[in-house]
Coordinates of C-alpha atoms and ligand atoms in Angstrom, one line a residue:
M285 CA 0.3 -0.2 0.2
T286 CA 2.7 2.4 0.3
N287 CA 6.5 2.5 -0.9
N288 CA 7.8 4.6 1.5
K289 CA 10.9 3.2 3.0
Y290 CA 10.9 4.5 6.5
V291 CA 7.7 2.7 7.0
L292 CA 8.2 -0.6 5.2
N293 CA 11.7 -0.8 7.1
W294 CA 10.4 -0.5 10.4
I295 CA 7.7 -2.8 9.9
E296 CA 10.1 -5.7 8.4
E297 CA 11.9 -4.7 11.6
M298 CA 9.3 -5.4 13.8
A299 CA 8.0 -8.5 11.9
A300 CA 11.4 -10.1 11.9
M301 CA 11.0 -9.8 16.0
T302 CA 7.4 -10.7 16.7
K303 CA 7.2 -13.4 14.0
P304 CA 3.6 -13.1 12.9
D305 CA 2.1 -16.0 10.5
K306 CA 1.5 -13.0 8.0
I307 CA 1.3 -9.4 7.8
V308 CA -2.4 -7.8 6.8
W309 CA -2.8 -3.9 5.9
I310 CA -5.8 -2.3 7.1
D311 CA -7.2 -0.2 4.0
G312 CA -10.4 1.6 6.0
T313 CA -12.8 -0.7 4.1
E314 CA -16.1 -1.8 5.2
E315 CA -15.9 -5.2 3.3
Q316 CA -12.3 -6.1 5.0
A317 CA -14.1 -4.6 8.9
E318 CA -16.5 -6.9 8.2
A319 CA -14.6 -9.9 7.5
L320 CA -12.6 -9.1 10.3
R321 CA -15.6 -8.6 12.7
A322 CA -17.0 -12.4 11.3
E323 CA -13.5 -13.8 12.2
A324 CA -13.6 -12.0 15.8
C325 CA -16.7 -13.8 16.3
S326 CA -16.0 -17.3 14.9
T327 CA -13.1 -17.2 17.3
G328 CA -15.1 -15.7 20.2
E329 CA -13.0 -12.3 20.6
M330 CA -16.0 -10.8 19.8
I331 CA -20.0 -11.4 20.2
K332 CA -22.3 -10.4 17.7
L333 CA -25.5 -8.5 19.6
N334 CA -28.7 -8.3 18.2
Q335 CA -28.7 -7.1 14.9
E336 CA -32.2 -5.7 15.0
L337 CA -31.5 -3.5 18.2
L338 CA -28.0 -3.0 18.2
P339 CA -26.9 -3.0 14.1
N340 CA -23.4 -3.9 13.6
C341 CA -22.7 -4.0 17.9
Y342 CA -20.1 -6.3 19.3
L343 CA -19.6 -7.2 22.6
H344 CA -16.2 -7.8 23.9
R345 CA -14.5 -9.0 27.4
T346 CA -11.2 -8.4 28.4
A347 CA -9.0 -10.5 30.4
V348 CA -10.1 -10.4 34.0
N349 CA -6.7 -8.7 35.2
D350 CA -6.9 -6.3 32.2
V351 CA -9.6 -3.6 32.9
A352 CA -8.2 -0.5 32.9
R353 CA -4.9 1.5 32.4
V354 CA -2.2 0.9 34.2
E355 CA -0.3 3.8 35.5
G356 CA 2.0 2.2 37.4
R357 CA 3.3 0.1 34.2
T358 CA 3.1 3.3 32.1
Y359 CA 6.8 4.8 31.0
I360 CA 8.0 7.8 29.5
C361 CA 11.4 6.9 28.1
T362 CA 13.7 10.0 27.4
E363 CA 17.2 9.8 27.3
K364 CA 17.4 12.1 30.5
K365 CA 15.6 11.2 33.2
E366 CA 15.1 14.9 34.3
D367 CA 13.2 15.0 30.9
A368 CA 10.4 12.7 31.6
G369 CA 10.3 14.3 35.6
N370 CA 9.3 12.9 38.5
I371 CA 5.6 12.0 38.2
N372 CA 6.3 9.9 35.3
N373 CA 7.9 6.4 35.6
W374 CA 10.8 6.3 33.5
M375 CA 13.6 4.2 32.2
A376 CA 16.5 5.1 29.8
P377 CA 15.2 4.4 26.2
A378 CA 17.7 1.4 25.6
E379 CA 17.5 -0.5 28.7
M380 CA 13.7 -0.2 28.3
K381 CA 14.0 -1.8 24.8
E382 CA 16.0 -4.9 25.7
K383 CA 13.4 -5.4 28.2
L384 CA 10.6 -5.3 25.8
F385 CA 12.4 -7.1 22.6
K386 CA 12.5 -10.2 25.0
L387 CA 8.9 -10.1 25.8
Y388 CA 7.8 -9.3 21.9
R389 CA 10.1 -11.8 20.1
G390 CA 8.4 -14.3 18.6
S391 CA 5.0 -13.5 20.6
M392 CA 3.2 -13.2 17.2
K393 CA 4.0 -16.7 16.1
G394 CA 0.8 -18.4 14.9
R395 CA -1.0 -14.7 14.5
T396 CA -1.3 -12.2 12.4
M397 CA 0.0 -8.5 12.5
Y398 CA -2.0 -6.0 11.5
V399 CA -1.1 -2.7 10.3
I400 CA -3.1 0.3 11.0
P401 CA -2.3 3.5 8.9
Y402 CA -4.1 6.0 10.6
S403 CA -4.5 9.4 11.4
M404 CA -5.7 11.8 14.3
G405 CA -6.8 15.1 13.2
V406 CA -8.4 15.1 9.6
V407 CA -6.0 13.5 7.0
G408 CA -4.0 16.4 5.1
S409 CA -5.2 19.3 7.9
D410 CA -2.6 21.3 9.4
F411 CA -3.4 19.6 12.9
A412 CA -3.4 16.0 11.6
K413 CA -0.5 13.6 12.5
Y414 CA 0.0 10.3 11.4
G415 CA 0.5 6.9 13.0
I416 CA 0.8 3.6 11.9
E417 CA 0.3 0.7 14.8
L418 CA 1.1 -2.6 14.6
T419 CA -1.1 -5.1 16.3
D420 CA -1.9 -8.9 16.9
S421 CA -5.3 -8.1 17.9
I422 CA -8.5 -7.7 15.9
Y423 CA -10.1 -6.0 18.7
V424 CA -7.8 -3.2 18.6
V425 CA -8.1 -3.1 14.8
L426 CA -12.0 -2.7 14.9
N427 CA -11.6 -0.2 18.1
M428 CA -9.0 2.1 16.1
L429 CA -11.5 2.0 12.7
I430 CA -13.7 3.9 15.1
M431 CA -11.6 6.1 17.1
T432 CA -9.2 7.2 14.3
R433 CA -9.1 7.7 10.9
V434 CA -7.9 4.6 9.1
G435 CA -7.1 3.9 5.9
V436 CA -5.1 4.3 2.4
N437 CA -5.1 8.4 2.4
V438 CA -3.1 8.1 5.8
L439 CA -0.5 7.1 3.5
E440 CA -0.8 8.7 0.5
A441 CA -1.0 11.8 3.0
L442 CA 2.5 10.6 4.6
G443 CA 4.2 9.8 1.6
D444 CA 8.0 9.5 1.5
S445 CA 7.8 10.8 4.7
P446 CA 9.9 9.7 7.9
D447 CA 7.4 12.0 9.9
Y448 CA 5.0 9.3 11.8
I449 CA 4.7 7.9 14.9
K450 CA 5.4 4.4 15.4
G451 CA 3.4 1.6 17.5
L452 CA 4.1 -1.3 18.6
H453 CA 1.1 -3.6 20.2
A454 CA 1.6 -6.9 21.2
R455 CA -0.8 -8.9 23.4
A456 CA 1.8 -11.6 24.2
D457 CA 0.2 -13.5 27.4
I458 CA -1.9 -10.4 28.8
D459 CA 0.7 -10.9 31.9
E460 CA 0.1 -8.2 34.1
E461 CA 3.2 -8.9 35.5
N462 CA 5.3 -7.9 32.1
R463 CA 2.7 -5.2 31.1
Y464 CA 4.4 -2.4 29.8
I465 CA 2.8 0.7 28.2
T466 CA 6.1 2.9 27.0
H467 CA 6.6 6.0 24.9
F468 CA 9.9 7.2 23.2
P469 CA 9.0 11.0 22.9
E470 CA 12.4 11.5 21.0
T471 CA 12.1 9.1 18.3
N472 CA 8.2 9.4 17.8
E473 CA 8.1 5.3 19.3
I474 CA 5.4 3.6 21.6
M475 CA 5.2 0.2 22.7
S476 CA 2.7 -1.8 24.7
V477 CA 2.7 -5.1 25.0
N478 CA 0.7 -7.6 27.2
S479 CA -2.4 -5.7 27.4
G480 CA -5.6 -5.7 25.2
Y481 CA -7.8 -3.3 26.8
G482 CA -8.2 0.5 25.7
G483 CA -6.2 3.5 26.6
N484 CA -3.1 0.6 27.1
V485 CA -3.5 -0.5 23.5
L486 CA -5.5 2.0 21.2
L487 CA -2.0 3.8 20.8
G488 CA -3.5 6.5 19.0
K489 CA -5.6 8.1 21.9
K490 CA -3.6 8.6 25.2
C491 CA -0.5 7.1 23.9
F492 CA 0.0 9.2 20.8
A493 CA -2.5 12.2 21.1
L494 CA -1.6 12.9 24.7
R495 CA 2.0 11.7 25.6
I496 CA 3.3 12.2 22.6
A497 CA 1.8 15.0 21.5
S498 CA 2.2 16.8 24.4
Y499 CA 5.8 16.6 23.9
L500 CA 5.6 17.7 20.5
G501 CA 2.8 20.8 21.4
R502 CA 6.0 22.0 23.2
K503 CA 8.4 21.6 20.8
E504 CA 6.1 23.5 17.9
G505 CA 4.1 25.9 20.1
W506 CA 1.0 24.5 20.5
M507 CA -1.0 22.1 23.2
A508 CA -2.7 18.2 23.5
E509 CA -4.4 18.4 26.5
H510 CA -7.2 15.6 28.3
M511 CA -10.3 18.0 27.2
L512 CA -13.7 17.8 25.8
I513 CA -14.5 20.4 23.4
L514 CA -18.3 21.7 22.9
G515 CA -20.4 24.8 21.7
V516 CA -23.1 26.5 23.1
E517 CA -25.7 27.8 20.7
Y518 CA -27.8 31.0 21.8
P519 CA -31.6 31.8 20.8
N520 CA -29.9 33.9 17.8
G521 CA -28.0 31.5 16.6
D522 CA -24.4 32.3 18.0
I523 CA -22.2 29.3 19.0
K524 CA -19.3 30.2 21.9
Y525 CA -17.2 27.4 22.4
I526 CA -15.9 25.8 25.6
T527 CA -12.9 23.2 26.3
A528 CA -12.8 21.3 29.8
A529 CA -10.2 18.9 31.4
F530 CA -11.9 16.7 33.7
P531 CA -9.9 13.8 34.9
S532 CA -10.4 10.4 33.9
A533 CA -14.4 9.3 34.7
C534 CA -14.8 12.8 35.7
G535 CA -17.8 14.0 33.5
K536 CA -16.4 14.9 30.0
T537 CA -18.5 12.7 27.7
N538 CA -21.5 13.5 30.0
L539 CA -20.9 17.7 29.7
A540 CA -19.9 17.0 25.6
M541 CA -23.0 16.1 25.1
L542 CA -25.8 17.9 27.4
I543 CA -28.8 18.1 26.7
P544 CA -29.9 21.6 28.2
P545 CA -32.4 21.9 31.1
A546 CA -36.1 22.8 29.5
I547 CA -36.2 26.4 30.6
Y548 CA -32.9 26.5 28.4
R549 CA -34.3 24.6 25.6
E550 CA -37.3 26.5 25.6
K551 CA -35.3 29.6 24.6
G552 CA -33.7 28.0 21.9
Y553 CA -30.1 26.6 23.5
K554 CA -28.3 24.0 22.0
V555 CA -25.3 22.2 22.7
W556 CA -23.0 20.9 20.1
C557 CA -20.1 18.5 20.9
V558 CA -16.8 18.6 19.0
G559 CA -15.0 16.3 21.1
D560 CA -14.9 14.3 24.6
D561 CA -11.8 13.1 25.5
I562 CA -8.6 15.3 23.7
A563 CA -8.2 18.9 22.6
W564 CA -5.4 19.8 20.1
L565 CA -5.0 23.5 20.8
R566 CA -3.5 26.3 18.3
V567 CA -2.9 29.7 18.2
N568 CA -4.9 30.9 15.1
K569 CA -2.7 34.1 13.2
E570 CA -5.8 35.8 11.9
D571 CA -7.7 36.3 14.9
G572 CA -5.3 35.7 17.6
K573 CA -7.5 33.1 19.2
L574 CA -7.1 29.9 20.3
Y575 CA -8.6 27.2 18.2
A576 CA -9.2 23.7 19.3
V577 CA -9.9 20.2 17.5
N578 CA -11.0 17.1 18.4
P579 CA -8.5 14.7 17.0
E580 CA -10.2 11.6 17.6
N581 CA -13.4 10.0 15.7
G582 CA -15.1 8.5 18.1
F583 CA -15.9 8.2 21.5
F584 CA -14.4 5.4 24.2
G585 CA -16.9 6.5 26.7
V586 CA -17.5 4.8 30.3
A587 CA -20.9 2.9 30.2
P588 CA -22.5 2.4 33.4
G589 CA -24.3 5.5 34.6
T590 CA -24.9 6.0 30.6
N591 CA -29.0 6.5 30.8
E592 CA -32.2 8.0 28.8
K593 CA -31.5 10.8 31.3
S594 CA -28.0 11.2 32.2
N595 CA -26.8 11.1 28.8
P596 CA -29.5 10.1 26.1
N597 CA -27.1 11.9 23.2
A598 CA -24.4 8.8 24.0
L599 CA -26.5 6.2 24.4
H600 CA -28.2 7.1 21.3
T601 CA -24.7 7.2 19.7
C602 CA -23.8 3.5 20.8
M603 CA -27.2 1.8 19.7
R604 CA -25.2 1.0 16.2
D605 CA -21.9 1.1 15.0
T606 CA -20.4 -0.1 18.6
I607 CA -18.0 -2.2 20.4
F608 CA -18.9 -2.6 24.2
T609 CA -16.0 -3.8 26.6
N610 CA -17.0 -5.5 29.7
V611 CA -20.4 -5.0 30.0
V612 CA -23.4 -7.2 30.9
H613 CA -24.5 -9.5 28.3
N614 CA -28.5 -9.8 28.3
T615 CA -28.9 -13.3 26.8
E616 CA -32.5 -13.5 26.5
N617 CA -32.9 -10.5 23.6
N618 CA -28.8 -10.5 23.0
T619 CA -28.6 -7.0 23.7
V620 CA -26.2 -5.5 26.3
W621 CA -26.9 -3.9 30.1
W622 CA -25.1 -2.3 32.9
E623 CA -25.3 -0.7 36.0
G624 CA -27.3 2.6 35.9
L625 CA -28.8 2.1 32.2
D626 CA -32.2 1.0 33.5
N627 CA -34.3 -0.5 36.3
N628 CA -34.4 -3.9 34.6
P629 CA -31.4 -5.6 34.6
P630 CA -31.6 -9.0 32.6
T631 CA -33.2 -11.8 35.2
P632 CA -30.7 -14.6 36.6
G633 CA -30.3 -17.4 34.1
N634 CA -30.1 -14.8 31.3
A635 CA -27.3 -12.6 32.2
I636 CA -23.6 -12.9 31.4
D637 CA -21.6 -10.6 33.5
W638 CA -18.2 -8.9 32.9
Q639 CA -16.1 -11.7 33.8
G640 CA -18.2 -14.5 31.4
R641 CA -19.8 -15.9 34.3
P642 CA -23.6 -16.0 35.2
W643 CA -24.8 -13.1 36.8
D644 CA -27.9 -12.9 39.5
C645 CA -28.9 -9.3 39.7
T646 CA -30.7 -9.8 43.1
K647 CA -27.6 -10.2 44.5
F648 CA -26.5 -6.8 43.7
D649 CA -24.8 -4.7 46.5
K650 CA -24.2 -1.2 46.0
K651 CA -21.2 -1.3 48.5
D652 CA -19.9 -4.2 47.0
K653 CA -18.5 -3.5 43.5
S654 CA -17.8 -7.3 42.9
T655 CA -21.5 -7.6 42.7
C656 CA -21.5 -5.8 39.7
G657 CA -22.6 -6.9 36.1
A658 CA -20.8 -4.5 34.0
H659 CA -17.1 -3.9 35.3
P660 CA -17.1 0.2 36.5
N661 CA -14.9 1.4 33.7
S662 CA -16.5 -1.0 31.3
R663 CA -16.8 1.5 27.9
F664 CA -18.7 1.7 24.6
T665 CA -16.8 2.7 21.4
A666 CA -18.9 4.8 19.3
L667 CA -18.2 6.7 16.0
A668 CA -18.5 10.5 16.7
K669 CA -20.5 10.9 13.4
N670 CA -23.5 8.8 14.8
C671 CA -23.8 11.3 17.9
P672 CA -27.3 13.2 17.6
C673 CA -25.8 16.3 18.6
I674 CA -22.4 16.3 16.7
S675 CA -21.1 19.4 16.0
S676 CA -21.2 20.9 12.2
E677 CA -17.5 22.1 12.9
F678 CA -16.8 18.4 14.0
N679 CA -14.3 17.6 10.7
S680 CA -13.3 21.5 10.4
L681 CA -10.0 22.0 9.3
K682 CA -9.0 25.1 11.4
G683 CA -10.7 24.2 14.4
V684 CA -13.4 26.2 16.2
P685 CA -12.4 29.0 18.6
V686 CA -12.0 29.1 22.3
S687 CA -13.8 31.0 24.5
A688 CA -13.5 29.5 28.0
I689 CA -11.1 26.9 29.0
V690 CA -12.7 25.4 32.6
F691 CA -10.5 23.1 34.7
G692 CA -12.5 20.7 37.2
G693 CA -12.7 18.0 39.3
R694 CA -14.0 15.1 41.7
R695 CA -13.9 16.9 45.1
A696 CA -16.4 16.6 48.0
K697 CA -15.1 19.8 49.8
T698 CA -13.1 22.7 49.0
A699 CA -13.9 23.7 45.7
P700 CA -16.5 25.5 44.8
L701 CA -19.2 25.0 42.3
V702 CA -17.4 27.6 39.9
Y703 CA -14.9 30.0 40.3
Q704 CA -13.0 32.1 37.1
S705 CA -9.3 32.7 37.6
F706 CA -7.9 36.4 37.7
D707 CA -5.8 36.1 34.4
W708 CA -3.9 33.4 32.1
K709 CA -1.4 32.9 34.4
H710 CA -3.2 32.3 37.8
G711 CA -5.0 30.2 35.6
S712 CA -2.1 27.6 34.9
F713 CA -1.6 27.7 38.5
V714 CA -5.4 26.9 39.1
G715 CA -4.8 23.7 37.1
S716 CA -2.0 23.2 37.9
I717 CA -3.1 22.8 41.6
M718 CA -6.1 20.8 40.1
A719 CA -6.9 17.8 42.5
S720 CA -9.6 15.1 42.2
E721 CA -10.8 11.6 43.9
T722 CA -9.5 8.7 41.8
T723 CA -12.2 6.8 39.7
A724 CA -11.8 3.0 38.2
A725 CA -10.6 4.3 35.0
A726 CA -7.2 3.6 35.9
A727 CA -6.1 0.6 38.0
G728 CA -5.6 1.0 42.1
A729 CA -7.6 2.5 44.7
V730 CA -10.7 4.4 44.2
G731 CA -12.1 7.6 45.8
V732 CA -8.5 9.0 47.0
V733 CA -8.1 12.7 46.3
R734 CA -4.6 13.0 44.8
R735 CA -3.7 16.3 42.6
D736 CA -4.3 15.7 38.8
P737 CA -2.9 19.2 37.1
M738 CA -5.0 19.7 34.3
A739 CA -6.1 16.0 34.1
M740 CA -2.7 15.3 32.8
R741 CA -0.9 13.7 35.3
P742 CA -1.0 10.1 33.6
F743 CA -0.7 11.8 30.4
V744 CA 2.4 14.3 30.2
G745 CA 4.8 13.0 27.7
Y746 CA 7.4 14.7 29.4
N747 CA 8.5 16.8 32.9
M748 CA 5.3 18.0 34.5
G749 CA 7.4 21.5 35.9
D750 CA 7.9 21.8 32.1
Y751 CA 4.7 21.2 31.0
W752 CA 3.2 24.2 33.1
K753 CA 6.0 26.2 32.0
H754 CA 4.6 25.5 28.2
W755 CA 1.3 27.0 29.6
V756 CA 2.6 30.2 31.1
E757 CA 4.3 30.5 27.6
M758 CA 1.6 30.1 25.8
G759 CA -0.3 32.7 27.2
K760 CA 2.2 35.2 26.2
V761 CA 1.6 34.3 22.6
I762 CA -2.5 34.0 22.3
P763 CA -3.6 37.7 21.6
N764 CA -7.3 36.8 22.5
A765 CA -6.4 34.1 25.1
P766 CA -9.8 32.6 26.5
K767 CA -10.6 32.9 30.2
I768 CA -10.0 30.3 32.7
F769 CA -12.2 28.6 35.1
H770 CA -12.5 25.7 37.4
V771 CA -15.8 23.7 38.2
N772 CA -16.7 20.8 40.5
W773 CA -20.1 19.4 40.1
F774 CA -19.5 16.6 42.8
R775 CA -19.4 18.5 46.5
T776 CA -21.7 16.4 48.7
D777 CA -23.9 16.9 51.9
D778 CA -23.0 15.7 55.3
E779 CA -24.9 12.4 54.0
G780 CA -22.4 12.3 50.9
H781 CA -25.2 13.0 48.3
F782 CA -24.0 15.4 45.6
I783 CA -25.8 18.5 46.4
W784 CA -25.3 20.1 42.3
P785 CA -27.5 17.9 40.2
G786 CA -25.0 18.3 37.4
F787 CA -25.5 16.7 34.0
G788 CA -27.9 18.7 31.9
D789 CA -27.8 21.4 34.7
N790 CA -24.2 22.0 34.4
L791 CA -25.2 24.4 31.4
R792 CA -26.1 27.1 34.0
V793 CA -22.8 27.2 35.3
L794 CA -21.3 27.2 31.4
D795 CA -23.9 30.0 30.7
W796 CA -22.4 31.7 33.7
I797 CA -19.0 31.1 32.2
L798 CA -19.5 32.6 29.2
A799 CA -21.3 35.3 30.1
R800 CA -18.2 36.4 32.6
C801 CA -16.2 35.7 28.7
E802 CA -18.2 38.3 27.0
D803 CA -18.5 40.9 30.2
K804 CA -21.8 40.4 30.9
V805 CA -22.0 39.3 34.5
D806 CA -20.4 40.8 37.7
A807 CA -18.3 38.6 39.9
V808 CA -17.4 38.5 43.7
E809 CA -13.4 38.5 44.0
T810 CA -12.5 36.3 46.8
A811 CA -8.9 34.7 47.8
I812 CA -9.3 32.0 44.8
G813 CA -10.7 33.6 42.3
Y814 CA -14.0 35.3 41.3
V815 CA -17.3 33.6 42.0
P816 CA -20.3 34.0 41.1
K817 CA -23.0 35.8 42.9
A818 CA -25.4 33.5 43.8
E819 CA -28.5 34.9 42.1
D820 CA -26.3 34.9 38.7
I821 CA -26.7 31.1 38.6
N822 CA -30.0 30.5 37.3
I823 CA -31.6 27.9 39.2
E824 CA -35.3 28.3 37.6
G825 CA -36.9 24.9 37.1
L826 CA -34.5 23.3 39.1
E827 CA -36.1 21.5 42.7
D828 CA -34.8 21.3 45.9
I829 CA -32.1 24.0 44.9
T830 CA -32.6 27.8 46.4
L831 CA -30.4 30.2 46.4
D832 CA -29.2 29.1 49.7
T833 CA -27.9 25.9 48.3
I834 CA -26.3 27.9 45.6
K835 CA -24.6 29.9 48.2
E836 CA -23.4 26.8 50.1
L837 CA -22.0 25.4 46.8
L838 CA -19.8 29.0 46.3
T839 CA -18.5 29.4 49.6
V840 CA -14.9 29.1 50.0
D841 CA -13.9 27.6 53.4
K842 CA -10.2 29.2 54.0
A843 CA -9.5 26.8 56.8
S844 CA -9.7 24.4 53.9
W845 CA -8.2 26.1 51.5
L846 CA -5.3 26.8 53.6
E847 CA -4.8 23.0 53.9
D848 CA -5.0 22.5 50.2
V849 CA -2.1 25.0 49.7
Q850 CA 0.3 22.7 52.4
N851 CA -0.5 19.7 49.9
I852 CA 0.3 21.9 47.0
K853 CA 3.5 23.0 48.5
E854 CA 4.3 19.0 49.0
F855 CA 3.3 18.3 45.2
Y856 CA 5.3 20.9 44.1
A857 CA 8.2 19.6 45.6
L858 CA 7.4 16.3 44.1
V859 CA 7.1 17.7 40.7
G860 CA 10.9 19.2 41.5
D861 CA 13.3 22.0 40.5
R862 CA 11.2 22.8 36.8
V863 CA 8.5 23.9 38.1
P864 CA 8.2 27.4 37.2
A865 CA 9.0 30.2 39.3
E866 CA 5.7 31.4 38.0
M867 CA 3.9 28.8 39.9
Y868 CA 5.3 29.5 43.1
E869 CA 4.8 33.4 42.7
E870 CA 0.9 32.2 42.2
L871 CA 0.5 29.9 45.5
A872 CA 2.4 32.7 47.6
A873 CA 0.0 34.8 46.7
L874 CA -2.9 32.2 47.0
E875 CA -1.7 31.8 50.5
A876 CA -1.3 35.5 51.3
R877 CA -4.8 36.5 50.0
L878 CA -6.4 33.2 51.9
N879 CA -4.2 34.8 55.3
A880 CA -5.2 38.2 54.6
Ligands
GTP1124 P1 -12.8 8.9 30.4 O1 -13.6 8.5 29.6 O2 -12.2 8.2 31.7 O3 -12.2 10.4 30.3 O4 -14.0 10.1 31.6 P2 -15.2 11.2 31.2 O5 -14.4 12.5 31.7 O6 -15.6 11.6 29.9 O7 -16.1 10.9 32.1 P3 -17.9 10.5 31.8 O8 -18.7 11.5 31.3 O9 -17.9 8.9 31.0 O10 -18.4 10.4 33.3 C1 -18.0 9.3 34.6 C2 -18.9 9.1 35.8 O11 -19.0 10.8 36.1 C3 -20.3 9.0 35.3 O12 -20.4 7.8 36.3 C4 -21.0 9.7 35.3 O13 -22.5 9.4 35.7 C5 -20.8 10.8 36.4 N1 -21.1 12.0 35.8 C6 -20.6 12.7 34.6 N2 -21.2 13.9 35.3 C7 -21.6 14.0 36.3 C8 -22.0 15.3 37.1 O14 -22.7 16.3 36.6 N3 -22.7 14.7 38.1 C9 -22.6 13.6 38.9 N4 -22.8 13.9 40.1 N5 -22.0 12.8 37.9 C10 -21.7 13.1 37.0
SPV1125 C1 -9.3 7.8 30.3 O1 -8.9 6.7 31.3 O2 -9.1 9.0 30.4 C2 -10.1 7.1 29.3 C3 -10.1 5.9 28.7 O3 -10.6 8.1 28.5 S1 -8.5 5.2 28.6 O4 -8.7 5.2 27.0 O5 -8.5 4.0 28.7 O6 -7.6 6.0 28.8
MN1126 MN1 -9.8 10.2 29.2

């Protein structure tokens, strides 16, 4: 399919090491995809679901030990350790490759190596970057066909150039002790072994579009961020765009596809989704604004909790052309189910859980995750073009102009519903001090507060301190920079219930944010930033939420913030000596304001 010698030589080398029985090039045609689906079904790798209810939908179960990203086994391999920084795991490239090559050697014997030429971004656009993933997994091929733009046209666009990201994935033995997700940003390489799960193996996503791309962005003067992109359409037809960075499983997909509350819908408000996970941002020379594109082609969304009320758009998106991973199989009608879909789980005898065992929904206990039918990090892989609210700018070559950047985390206390930073530098600081309770999206304990700067802690492909410096520097070259905000949908009351209704009602907060961007509404200056006047958050039509609730949600408790400041100091010390001076200035200023 190509004469590019950089591509051909590399594939030859990788095949000589992994020893596949054959090599198949993925051309992006429907015929080839269909043949692969049939093959995967014949071996049990995938299950074809009810084609009347769920046309072109399939179910896949991963190994029980392989259900989420593994941050402890994710490495940034730069020549110098300082360039990866203290937040990343590091190993010297030569040492890591020696270790990996042993695991790869002969690992594809008896198997097929698939060659996937793919593009992150619209093929041929200024934003686009190309990659080739070699994998021995049909599941990976079929997911990449949804999540990225795959095909011969990518190779045509690449031509004779060596400028592509090399990705090698082998399932090997799915051995968690020898699982490695490794990145070589200095040589544009990604190597993944012993996993078959999502972010570990769909190398275009977190590995390329965030870890490698963040490194390239710094080198080339742009940004790769863990952000959704949405457009709010006003009754007069104006559309304003917002990007938002929340940690994994903290609400990006939900916010990106939100349906406005009735009182907004009746007035004519609409929300359009441009992306739900990753944004690539560049300064536009003509108007000096920051423009965003979503480099992906689909959604790899969290299934549990997705329902007709919380996220109808996501639900409709995954009613066709979708691969479900680790959800419940309803064998009565050959469909799928997950916790929080509806109140009708498949009855005992008709249900297979995510581990492939018979599942008894009557034994379900909210407090015991082991009784779940679907894994808490079970996912759907669905095409963006099937989303009812996909933006008409989804395939735009130049992207959409960003009015506001929103950071957010899962904080039971401390962080108010929303606040605005004083300026870009302070906004970068606000991003750097983000914290959130951990979720099931990564292996490890759930519900522990940890600092997750810009929601990028697991995804920055270089030194975190240098990344913050890049943020500060970008502010100086964006003449019409977006305003920066912070939100928290997850404050809880004394019984641990979320106070704010969230989901569609989050538009009420976005409405205030955009009004601030247009200088249409006042705010109260506090130690941490500008907070809304309670009466400026529209609560019309909300049951149970009064002006007092909003006041409570907006309180800034100085004592808990001062506690946070101590924790931030420790975190900055951990990040190390490349934390930019600007961040320490902001931290000192925050502490002084809190003590004033
Ligand atoms: P990744 O795909 O892992 O990056 O996750 P994400 O940030 O896209 O998170 P997603 O939108 O899938 O939401 C994850 C979980 O948060 C789901 O269980 C949602 O039901 C829940 N959630 C999302 N938005 C809200 C909200 O506004 N309020 C509350 N209380 N929960 C929410
Ligand atoms: C995340 O964990 O942020 C995800 C899922 O979006 S994964 O692709 O597995 O990283
Ligand atoms: Mn994500």
